[in-house]
Coordinates of C-alpha atoms (C1' of nucleotides) in Angstrom, one line a residue:
Chain D
X1 CA 64.0 14.6 167.7
X2 CA 66.2 16.7 167.7
X3 CA 65.8 20.0 169.2
X4 CA 63.1 22.8 167.7
X5 CA 64.1 24.5 164.4
X6 CA 61.3 27.0 163.1
X7 CA 61.9 29.2 160.6
X8 CA 59.7 32.5 159.4
X9 CA 60.8 33.8 155.8
X10 CA 59.4 36.5 154.5
X11 CA 59.3 38.5 151.4
X12 CA 61.1 41.6 151.1
X13 CA 58.0 42.7 149.1
X14 CA 56.5 45.8 151.1
X15 CA 55.4 46.1 155.2
X16 CA 54.9 43.8 156.8
X17 CA 50.6 43.1 157.8
X18 CA 49.5 42.3 160.7
X19 CA 49.1 38.1 159.8
X20 CA 52.8 38.1 159.3
X21 CA 53.7 39.8 162.7
X22 CA 51.2 36.6 163.6
X23 CA 53.0 34.0 161.9
X24 CA 56.6 35.7 163.4
X25 CA 55.0 35.2 166.5
X26 CA 53.7 32.2 166.5
X27 CA 57.2 30.2 165.5
X28 CA 58.6 32.7 167.8
X29 CA 56.7 31.5 170.9
X30 CA 56.3 28.0 169.5
X31 CA 61.0 27.8 169.8
X32 CA 60.8 29.4 173.1
X33 CA 58.0 26.7 174.2
X34 CA 60.2 23.7 173.5
X35 CA 63.4 25.8 174.1
X36 CA 64.3 25.9 170.4
X37 CA 65.6 28.0 167.2
X38 CA 64.1 30.7 166.0
X39 CA 65.0 31.6 162.6
X40 CA 64.5 34.0 160.1
X41 CA 65.1 33.5 156.7
X42 CA 64.6 36.0 153.6
X43 CA 62.8 35.0 150.5
X44 CA 64.3 37.6 147.9
X45 CA 64.1 35.0 145.4
X46 CA 62.0 37.4 143.1
X47 CA 64.1 39.9 141.5
X48 CA 60.8 41.8 140.2
X49 CA 59.4 42.8 143.8
X50 CA 62.4 44.0 145.5
X51 CA 62.2 46.8 147.6
X52 CA 64.9 48.6 149.0
X53 CA 64.7 48.9 152.9
X54 CA 62.0 46.2 153.2
X55 CA 64.1 43.9 154.5
X56 CA 66.0 45.9 157.1
X57 CA 61.9 47.3 157.8
X58 CA 60.7 43.8 158.7
X59 CA 63.5 43.4 161.2
X60 CA 62.9 46.6 163.1
X61 CA 59.2 45.1 163.7
X62 CA 60.7 42.3 165.1
X63 CA 62.7 44.0 167.0
X64 CA 59.4 46.1 168.4
X65 CA 57.2 43.1 168.5
X66 CA 60.2 42.1 170.8
X67 CA 60.6 38.8 169.0
X68 CA 64.5 38.3 167.9
X69 CA 65.7 35.6 165.8
X70 CA 68.5 33.6 166.8
X71 CA 69.5 33.3 163.2
X72 CA 69.4 35.1 160.0
X73 CA 71.3 37.3 157.7
X74 CA 71.3 39.7 160.2
X75 CA 71.6 37.3 163.5
X76 CA 74.5 35.4 161.6
X77 CA 74.3 31.3 162.7
X78 CA 75.1 27.8 161.4
X79 CA 73.4 28.1 158.4
X80 CA 74.0 31.4 156.1
X81 CA 73.8 32.7 153.9
X82 CA 70.3 33.3 155.2
X83 CA 69.1 35.4 151.5
X84 CA 67.7 33.0 149.1
X85 CA 69.2 34.9 146.4
X86 CA 72.5 34.4 148.5
X87 CA 72.3 30.6 148.6
X88 CA 71.7 30.2 144.9
X89 CA 74.9 32.3 143.7
X90 CA 75.8 29.1 145.6
X91 CA 74.3 27.1 143.2
X92 CA 72.5 25.4 145.6
X93 CA 69.1 24.9 144.3
X94 CA 70.3 24.4 140.7
X95 CA 71.5 20.8 142.3
X96 CA 68.8 20.0 144.0
X97 CA 66.1 20.9 140.9
X98 CA 69.0 19.3 138.5
X99 CA 68.8 16.1 140.7
X100 CA 64.9 15.8 140.2
X101 CA 65.4 16.3 136.2
X102 CA 68.3 13.4 136.7
X103 CA 65.7 10.8 138.3
X104 CA 62.9 11.8 135.8
X105 CA 60.5 13.6 138.4
X106 CA 61.2 17.6 137.0
X107 CA 61.7 18.5 133.2
X108 CA 63.6 21.7 131.2
X109 CA 60.6 23.7 129.9
X110 CA 61.4 26.0 127.2
X111 CA 57.7 27.6 126.8
X112 CA 58.3 31.2 126.3
X113 CA 56.0 33.9 128.0
X114 CA 54.2 34.0 124.9
X115 CA 53.9 30.3 124.3
X116 CA 52.4 30.3 128.1
X117 CA 50.2 32.8 127.4
X118 CA 48.8 31.5 123.9
X119 CA 48.6 27.5 125.5
X120 CA 45.9 29.8 128.2
X121 CA 44.3 31.1 125.7
X122 CA 43.9 27.6 123.3
X123 CA 42.5 25.9 127.0
X124 CA 40.4 28.4 128.4
X125 CA 37.0 28.0 128.2
X126 CA 33.5 28.3 130.7
X127 CA 34.7 25.5 132.9
X128 CA 38.2 25.8 133.3
X129 CA 38.7 29.5 133.2
X130 CA 42.2 29.6 134.3
X131 CA 44.5 26.3 132.8
X132 CA 47.2 24.3 134.3
X133 CA 50.4 23.3 132.9
X134 CA 49.8 19.5 134.2
X135 CA 49.9 15.9 132.6
X136 CA 47.0 17.6 130.3
X137 CA 49.5 19.9 128.6
X138 CA 53.0 19.4 129.4
X139 CA 53.1 17.0 126.2
X140 CA 52.0 19.4 123.8
X141 CA 54.4 22.3 124.8
X142 CA 57.8 22.6 124.6
X143 CA 60.2 20.6 126.7
X144 CA 62.2 17.4 127.5
X145 CA 59.4 15.3 127.8
X146 CA 58.4 16.3 124.1
X147 CA 61.6 17.2 122.4
X148 CA 64.3 14.6 121.7
X149 CA 67.1 14.1 123.9
X150 CA 69.6 15.8 121.4
X151 CA 66.9 18.7 120.7
X152 CA 67.4 19.3 124.5
X153 CA 71.0 19.5 125.0
X154 CA 71.5 21.3 121.8
X155 CA 68.8 23.9 123.3
X156 CA 70.7 23.5 127.3
X157 CA 74.0 24.3 125.5
X158 CA 72.8 27.4 123.3
X159 CA 72.0 28.5 126.4
X160 CA 68.1 29.1 125.2
X161 CA 66.0 30.4 128.3
X162 CA 64.3 27.2 130.0
X163 CA 62.6 27.0 133.5
X164 CA 62.6 23.4 135.5
X165 CA 59.6 22.1 136.6
X166 CA 58.6 19.7 138.6
X167 CA 56.4 16.8 136.9
X168 CA 53.5 16.1 139.4
X169 CA 52.6 11.9 138.9
X170 CA 49.3 10.4 137.8
X171 CA 47.0 9.3 140.1
X172 CA 49.0 9.6 143.1
X173 CA 47.3 10.6 146.3
X174 CA 49.3 12.9 148.4
X175 CA 48.4 13.5 151.7
X176 CA 50.3 14.8 155.0
X177 CA 49.6 15.4 159.0
X178 CA 48.9 19.1 159.3
X179 CA 49.2 20.0 163.6
X180 CA 46.2 22.2 163.1
X181 CA 43.8 20.7 160.3
X182 CA 45.1 17.1 160.6
X183 CA 44.9 14.9 157.8
X184 CA 45.0 16.9 154.7
X185 CA 44.9 14.6 151.5
X186 CA 45.7 15.8 147.7
X187 CA 45.1 14.4 144.5
X188 CA 48.2 14.3 142.5
X189 CA 46.4 14.9 139.3
X190 CA 44.9 18.3 140.3
X191 CA 48.5 19.6 141.0
X192 CA 50.1 21.2 138.4
X193 CA 53.8 21.0 137.1
X194 CA 55.2 23.8 138.8
X195 CA 58.0 26.2 137.7
X196 CA 61.5 25.2 141.1
X197 CA 64.3 26.6 139.2
X198 CA 63.5 30.2 137.2
X199 CA 65.1 31.1 134.2
X200 CA 66.7 34.0 135.9
X201 CA 68.4 30.5 137.5
X202 CA 66.7 31.7 140.6
X203 CA 64.4 29.2 142.3
X204 CA 60.9 29.6 143.7
X205 CA 59.5 29.5 146.6
X206 CA 58.1 26.4 146.0
X207 CA 61.8 24.6 145.2
X208 CA 63.6 27.1 147.7
X209 CA 60.8 26.3 150.8
X210 CA 61.9 22.7 150.3
X211 CA 65.5 22.9 150.3
X212 CA 66.0 25.3 153.2
X213 CA 64.1 23.6 155.2
X214 CA 65.6 20.3 154.8
X215 CA 69.6 21.9 155.1
X216 CA 68.8 24.4 158.2
X217 CA 67.5 21.3 159.9
X218 CA 63.4 23.0 159.8
X219 CA 61.1 20.7 162.8
X220 CA 58.1 22.5 162.1
X221 CA 56.9 24.7 159.5
X222 CA 54.8 27.1 160.0
X223 CA 52.5 28.7 157.4
X224 CA 49.9 31.4 156.6
X225 CA 46.9 29.1 154.9
X226 CA 47.1 30.1 151.1
X227 CA 49.5 27.9 151.2
X228 CA 47.7 24.9 151.7
X229 CA 47.1 24.4 147.9
X230 CA 50.3 24.1 147.3
X231 CA 51.7 21.8 150.1
X232 CA 51.2 19.2 147.5
X233 CA 53.7 20.2 145.8
X234 CA 56.4 20.8 148.8
X235 CA 55.4 17.2 150.5
X236 CA 56.1 15.7 146.8
X237 CA 59.2 16.9 146.1
X238 CA 60.2 16.5 150.2
X239 CA 59.7 12.8 149.2
X240 CA 61.5 12.3 146.8
X241 CA 64.6 14.7 147.5
X242 CA 65.0 14.1 151.4
X243 CA 62.6 11.6 152.4
X244 CA 59.2 11.8 153.7
X245 CA 60.7 10.9 157.0
X246 CA 63.1 14.1 156.9
X247 CA 59.9 16.8 155.8
X248 CA 59.2 18.7 158.8
X249 CA 55.5 18.5 160.6
X250 CA 53.0 21.6 159.0
X251 CA 51.3 23.7 160.6
X252 CA 48.9 26.1 158.2
X253 CA 47.6 29.0 159.9
X254 CA 44.2 30.6 160.2
X255 CA 43.4 33.2 157.7
X256 CA 42.8 37.3 159.4
X257 CA 39.8 38.9 158.0
X258 CA 38.7 42.6 157.6
X259 CA 35.8 43.8 157.9
X260 CA 34.5 42.5 154.3
X261 CA 36.7 39.7 153.8
X262 CA 40.8 39.3 153.9
X263 CA 42.3 42.2 155.8
X264 CA 44.3 44.1 153.3
X265 CA 46.7 46.9 153.8
X266 CA 43.2 48.7 152.3
X267 CA 41.3 48.1 154.9
X268 CA 42.7 49.9 157.3
X269 CA 42.9 52.7 155.3
X270 CA 39.3 52.5 154.8
X271 CA 38.4 51.8 158.5
X272 CA 41.1 53.6 160.0
X273 CA 43.1 51.3 161.7
X274 CA 46.5 50.1 161.8
X275 CA 47.5 47.2 159.1
X276 CA 51.3 46.7 159.3
X277 CA 53.6 46.3 162.6
X278 CA 55.3 50.0 162.3
X279 CA 55.1 53.0 159.4
X280 CA 56.0 52.0 156.3
X281 CA 56.6 54.1 153.0
X282 CA 56.7 52.9 149.7
X283 CA 60.2 54.0 148.4
X284 CA 58.1 54.2 144.9
X285 CA 54.9 55.7 145.4
X286 CA 55.8 57.3 148.9
X287 CA 52.9 56.0 150.0
X288 CA 52.7 56.0 154.0
X289 CA 50.9 53.1 155.4
X290 CA 49.7 53.3 159.6
X291 CA 51.5 51.2 161.4
X292 CA 51.1 50.1 164.9
X293 CA 53.7 51.5 167.2
X294 CA 53.1 54.7 165.4
X295 CA 49.8 54.6 166.3
X296 CA 50.2 54.3 169.9
X297 CA 49.9 51.0 170.7
X298 CA 52.5 49.5 173.0
X299 CA 54.5 46.4 171.4
X300 CA 53.5 44.4 174.7
X301 CA 49.6 44.7 173.9
X302 CA 50.4 44.3 170.1
X303 CA 51.7 40.7 170.5
X304 CA 49.3 39.8 173.0
X305 CA 46.6 40.7 171.0
X306 CA 47.5 39.1 168.1
X307 CA 48.6 36.3 170.2
X308 CA 44.9 35.9 171.1
X309 CA 44.5 36.4 167.1
X310 CA 43.3 32.3 166.9
X311 CA 44.6 31.4 169.3
X312 CA 44.0 30.6 173.2
X313 CA 44.9 29.2 176.4
X314 CA 41.9 27.5 176.8
X315 CA 41.4 29.2 180.0
X316 CA 39.5 32.7 180.7
X317 CA 43.1 34.6 180.7
X318 CA 43.5 37.3 178.1
X319 CA 46.2 38.3 179.1
X320 CA 49.5 37.4 178.4
X321 CA 53.2 39.0 178.9
X322 CA 55.8 37.3 176.1
X323 CA 56.8 34.8 178.9
X324 CA 53.6 33.5 179.4
X325 CA 52.5 33.1 175.7
X326 CA 55.4 31.2 175.4
X327 CA 55.0 28.9 178.5
X328 CA 51.6 28.2 177.6
X329 CA 51.6 28.2 174.0
X330 CA 51.0 25.2 172.0
X331 CA 50.0 24.8 168.3
X332 CA 46.8 22.3 168.6
X333 CA 45.4 25.2 170.8
X334 CA 45.5 27.2 168.0
X335 CA 42.2 27.5 165.5
X336 CA 41.6 26.3 162.3
X337 CA 39.2 28.6 161.0
X338 CA 39.8 32.4 159.9
X339 CA 39.6 35.3 163.0
X340 CA 37.9 38.7 161.8
X341 CA 40.1 41.4 163.0
X342 CA 38.4 43.8 165.9
X343 CA 40.3 46.7 166.5
X344 CA 38.3 47.8 169.1
X345 CA 39.3 45.1 170.9
X346 CA 43.1 45.5 169.7
X347 CA 42.5 49.3 171.4
X348 CA 41.0 47.3 175.0
X349 CA 44.5 45.1 175.5
X350 CA 46.3 48.7 174.7
X351 CA 44.0 50.3 177.4
X352 CA 44.8 47.7 180.1
X353 CA 48.5 47.4 179.1
X354 CA 48.9 51.0 179.9
X355 CA 46.9 50.5 183.1
X356 CA 48.9 47.9 183.6
X357 CA 53.2 48.6 182.6
X358 CA 55.1 51.0 184.6
X359 CA 54.6 54.0 183.1
X360 CA 58.9 54.2 183.6
X361 CA 57.9 51.7 180.9
X362 CA 56.8 54.1 177.7
X363 CA 57.5 57.2 179.5
X364 CA 60.3 58.5 176.8
X365 CA 57.3 57.8 173.7
X366 CA 54.4 60.0 175.3
X367 CA 57.6 62.4 176.1
X368 CA 57.5 62.6 172.3
X369 CA 54.2 62.8 171.7
X370 CA 54.4 66.2 174.0
X371 CA 57.4 67.5 172.1
X372 CA 55.4 67.1 169.4
X373 CA 52.2 69.1 170.1
X374 CA 54.8 71.6 171.7
X375 CA 55.4 70.8 175.6
X376 CA 58.6 71.0 176.8
X377 CA 59.1 68.1 179.6
X378 CA 62.1 69.8 181.8
X379 CA 61.2 68.0 184.8
X380 CA 61.0 64.1 185.0
X381 CA 59.1 63.5 188.2
X382 CA 56.3 66.1 187.8
X383 CA 56.2 64.2 184.2
X384 CA 55.7 60.9 185.2
X385 CA 53.6 62.0 188.7
X386 CA 50.9 63.5 185.5
X387 CA 51.3 60.3 183.5
X388 CA 50.2 58.4 186.3
X389 CA 47.4 60.3 187.8
X390 CA 46.2 60.0 184.1
X391 CA 47.1 57.0 182.4
X392 CA 43.9 54.6 183.2
X393 CA 41.8 57.2 181.0
X394 CA 44.3 56.5 177.9
X395 CA 43.5 53.7 175.4
X396 CA 46.3 54.9 172.7
X397 CA 49.3 56.5 173.6
X398 CA 48.7 60.1 172.1
X399 CA 45.9 59.9 174.7
X400 CA 47.9 60.9 177.0
X401 CA 48.4 64.7 175.7
X402 CA 44.9 65.2 175.0
X403 CA 44.7 63.0 179.3
X404 CA 47.5 65.2 180.8
X405 CA 47.7 68.5 179.0
X406 CA 46.4 70.8 181.1
X407 CA 48.9 69.8 183.8
X408 CA 51.5 71.8 181.6
X409 CA 50.0 74.5 180.0
X410 CA 46.6 76.5 181.2
X411 CA 43.2 76.1 179.2
X412 CA 42.3 77.7 176.3
X413 CA 39.2 77.9 177.0
X414 CA 35.8 76.5 179.2
X415 CA 33.1 74.8 179.5
X416 CA 30.6 76.9 180.1
X417 CA 27.6 75.0 179.2
X418 CA 28.6 73.1 182.5
X419 CA 29.4 76.0 184.3
X420 CA 26.4 78.8 183.2
X421 CA 23.5 77.5 184.4
X422 CA 25.1 76.6 188.3
X423 CA 27.1 80.2 188.2
X424 CA 25.7 83.3 190.0
X425 CA 26.8 86.0 192.0
X426 CA 27.5 83.6 195.3
X427 CA 29.3 81.4 193.6
X428 CA 31.8 84.5 192.4
X429 CA 32.5 84.8 195.8
X430 CA 33.1 82.2 197.1
X431 CA 35.8 81.6 194.9
X432 CA 37.2 85.2 195.4
X433 CA 37.9 84.5 199.0
X434 CA 38.8 80.9 198.0
X435 CA 41.3 82.5 196.6
X436 CA 42.6 84.7 199.2
X437 CA 42.1 82.0 201.3
X438 CA 44.3 79.0 199.5
X439 CA 47.0 81.9 199.0
X440 CA 47.0 81.9 202.9
X441 CA 47.5 78.3 202.7
X442 CA 51.5 77.4 204.1
X443 CA 51.3 73.9 203.5
X444 CA 49.8 73.5 199.6
X445 CA 49.0 69.8 199.9
X446 CA 45.2 67.6 198.8
X447 CA 44.6 67.5 202.4
X448 CA 44.8 71.1 203.4
X449 CA 42.9 72.3 199.8
X450 CA 40.2 70.2 199.8
X451 CA 39.5 71.6 203.9
X452 CA 40.1 74.7 202.9
X453 CA 37.4 74.0 200.1
X454 CA 35.2 72.6 202.5
X455 CA 35.1 75.0 205.1
X456 CA 34.6 78.2 203.3
X457 CA 31.1 75.9 200.9
X458 CA 30.0 75.4 204.8
X459 CA 30.5 79.0 205.8
X460 CA 28.8 80.4 202.6
X461 CA 26.7 77.5 202.5
X462 CA 26.5 76.6 199.0
X463 CA 27.3 72.4 198.1
X464 CA 30.1 71.4 197.5
X465 CA 29.2 69.0 194.1
X466 CA 28.6 71.6 192.4
X467 CA 31.4 73.7 193.6
X468 CA 33.6 70.7 192.4
X469 CA 32.3 71.2 189.1
X470 CA 33.3 74.8 188.8
X471 CA 36.6 74.7 190.1
X472 CA 37.3 71.8 188.0
X473 CA 36.4 73.1 184.5
X474 CA 38.4 76.0 186.4
X475 CA 41.9 74.4 186.3
X476 CA 41.1 71.9 183.8
X477 CA 39.1 73.4 181.1
X478 CA 36.4 70.7 181.0
X479 CA 35.1 68.4 182.9
X480 CA 37.0 65.6 183.1
X481 CA 40.5 64.5 185.1
X482 CA 40.9 62.8 188.1
X483 CA 40.1 64.4 191.6
X484 CA 40.9 68.5 191.1
X485 CA 42.4 68.9 194.6
X486 CA 44.5 66.2 193.2
X487 CA 45.1 68.6 190.3
X488 CA 45.2 71.3 192.0
X489 CA 48.0 70.1 194.7
X490 CA 49.8 69.1 191.5
X491 CA 50.1 72.3 189.2
X492 CA 50.5 74.0 192.3
X493 CA 49.1 77.6 194.2
X494 CA 50.5 79.4 191.8
X495 CA 48.9 78.3 188.6
X496 CA 45.7 77.0 190.3
X497 CA 45.4 81.0 191.7
X498 CA 46.0 81.8 188.2
X499 CA 43.6 80.4 186.9
X500 CA 40.8 81.0 189.3
X501 CA 41.1 84.3 188.3
X502 CA 41.6 84.1 184.9
X503 CA 38.0 81.5 185.0
X504 CA 36.2 84.6 186.9
X505 CA 37.4 86.9 183.9
X506 CA 35.9 85.3 181.9
X507 CA 32.0 83.9 183.4
X508 CA 29.7 86.6 183.9
Chain F
rG1 C1' 34.7 26.6 136.6
rC2 C1' 37.9 23.5 138.9
rC3 C1' 40.5 22.3 144.0
rG4 C1' 41.7 23.1 149.0
rC5 C1' 40.3 24.9 154.0
rG6 C1' 36.4 26.7 157.5
rU7 C1' 31.8 27.7 159.2
rU8 C1' 29.5 28.7 168.7
rG9 C1' 26.1 35.7 169.6
rG10 C1' 28.0 42.3 166.2
rU11 C1' 33.8 41.1 167.1
rC12 C1' 37.3 36.7 169.9
rA13 C1' 36.4 32.6 171.6
rA14 C1' 35.3 27.9 175.5
rG15 C1' 32.8 23.7 174.8
rG16 C1' 34.1 17.6 171.2
rG17 C1' 26.9 13.1 172.7
rG18 C1' 23.1 14.6 178.2
rU19 C1' 26.2 21.8 180.3
rU20 C1' 21.3 26.8 182.8
rA21 C1' 26.4 26.8 175.5
rA22 C1' 31.7 29.7 179.8
rG23 C1' 34.3 34.1 179.5
rA24 C1' 35.9 38.8 177.0
rC25 C1' 35.6 43.3 173.6
rG26 C1' 31.6 46.0 172.4
rC27 C1' 26.2 47.7 173.5
rC28 C1' 22.2 48.9 177.1
rU29 C1' 21.1 50.1 182.0
rC30 C1' 22.9 50.6 187.8
rC31 C1' 26.3 51.9 191.6
rC32 C1' 30.4 54.7 193.0
rU33 C1' 32.1 60.0 191.2
rU34 C1' 27.5 66.0 191.2
rU35 C1' 34.1 65.6 186.3
rC36 C1' 35.6 61.8 182.7
rA37 C1' 37.9 57.5 183.2
rC38 C1' 38.5 53.0 186.3
rG39 C1' 35.9 50.0 189.8
rG40 C1' 31.1 46.9 190.7
rA41 C1' 26.2 44.8 189.7
rG42 C1' 22.7 43.3 185.8
rG43 C1' 21.1 43.3 180.3
rA44 C1' 20.6 40.9 175.1
rA45 C1' 22.7 34.7 171.9
rU46 C1' 20.2 27.3 170.9
rC47 C1' 25.8 26.9 168.0
rA48 C1' 25.2 28.4 159.3
rC49 C1' 20.6 25.2 156.6
rG50 C1' 19.1 20.3 155.9
rG51 C1' 18.9 15.1 155.8
rG52 C1' 20.9 10.9 158.2
rU53 C1' 22.8 7.9 163.4
rU54 C1' 21.8 8.3 168.6
rC55 C1' 17.1 7.2 174.6
rG56 C1' 20.0 11.8 173.2
rA57 C1' 23.8 16.3 168.7
rA58 C1' 26.8 22.4 169.2
rU59 C1' 28.9 18.0 169.5
rC60 C1' 29.8 12.3 165.1
rC61 C1' 28.3 11.1 159.0
rC62 C1' 26.0 13.1 154.2
rG63 C1' 24.9 16.6 151.3
rU64 C1' 23.7 22.1 150.7
rA65 C1' 24.9 27.2 151.4
rC66 C1' 28.1 31.1 153.1
rG67 C1' 33.0 32.6 153.3
rU68 C1' 38.1 32.2 152.0
rG69 C1' 42.5 30.7 149.5
rG70 C1' 45.2 28.5 145.3
rU71 C1' 44.7 27.8 140.4
rA72 C1' 51.9 32.6 138.2
rC73 C1' 59.2 31.7 135.9
rC74 C1' 54.5 36.1 143.6
rA75 C1' 55.6 35.1 148.2

RNA sequence: GCCGCGUUGGUCAAGGGGUUAAGACGCCUCCCUUUCACGGAGGAAUCACGGGUUCGAAUCCCGUACGUGGUACCA
């Protein structure tokens, strides 16, 4: 087989869901693993669902995730155009649909939406709540199977609105091999006559996916499990249009579930976690759906956690760089069962990535968060040092603000509940003297600070531990953060003395 | 309703005829630190259920249940 070519085929109708990103990621990883090509093809054949900005948004998400396409409407490529609406303009789909009609494997159907609705009403029953347009009913409908050739020609020439439907065969078993699930079998009798070409001339997904996968020389086709039921249509189309030997290998990816059933963007709002890769505002309703990026996730963590949702290396490794993923990814280690998304675990992945990634990688993002919260970052070296000091305490990027704010501004309040039980005149005297000794210090560093602090405690015969805790509250406002002496050194002598004085003024 | 797909601890999951059924997240206990976090050390799952096949099944087969998807001129 020639080199691997895979495609991610999103439809620009709104935000990019977790599952969509994962599908894109698996495509990308598979391509990179095999030294192949990753293509993004935009499936915009439904004009009624077109959403302004959605396509650009999808590419922004992919870029943020670091999964850049080799070919796409934005990146170009040998098989342009990559938007199906543009391909339709070139008449690409029509010719194949007509070829099938000529061969008797598809037919023109002139039924109006009203007539279709009527048919469904007529055939609806308790045992068959959703009647299909299939071999049972097609001979009762208005199409080139029931109309005389002359009538069909007349209707066609009169420009009557019509579609082209596939004519599924009778009593045929349609099977194919799925890379994840093995042999999948279907009865052709149970498959309906799907519309291939709509009345507006646009192809449906069913026709477009087969034609474009062929034309773009796709070797492996990955998509969500929700496509499994219509796979026999695609296989059948392949068989009659291009030959089964040319058909890509299929892999139907498992679903990603939410806390209760299929994961939806509603779950996000309901349970407080993001579902989209990046913030998405619906241009019509102005409704904002939160994204992982804005929530404070690192792209490294995001693709890592997504990759592990349905796939594992078979080892104990859980943290992977994108390169490692590409090296180790294999489709046969993808699970067949759906996976429930666990936000806590997702947070853990981010925490791990914040711990191991060089602060330089995300300093700018944290800086934005600080400035958004009114803290001007002027000294980059100081900022970097602070970030290094608190990174282990941060799970999401915005946590940095809460964890490091005191390096920039004096505490606005003190955790008195922790201090007061241990507070007395002796301690007050201690801190008063401590301030004096601090100001006399010639070099302000952790070791010196600690020595002065402990020596004085010993002289006054007070337990160092209690003093340290109080000192911490004075500097931070709360019982949190790295070593106190490190904090004192970092914020400097001036601020240390000031904060001790502030506390002394507040404590009784 | 019909059809497809799936089912190992709360979650992600390894394991594919003989194992003390890995590991991770989360939870709990303890150590470290008179802070928080990190880091250590521990604790808690018999594999949806019922039948087979087999000397032996989480692992193979068949049912059932449950979940999930499809059943559009949406993808």
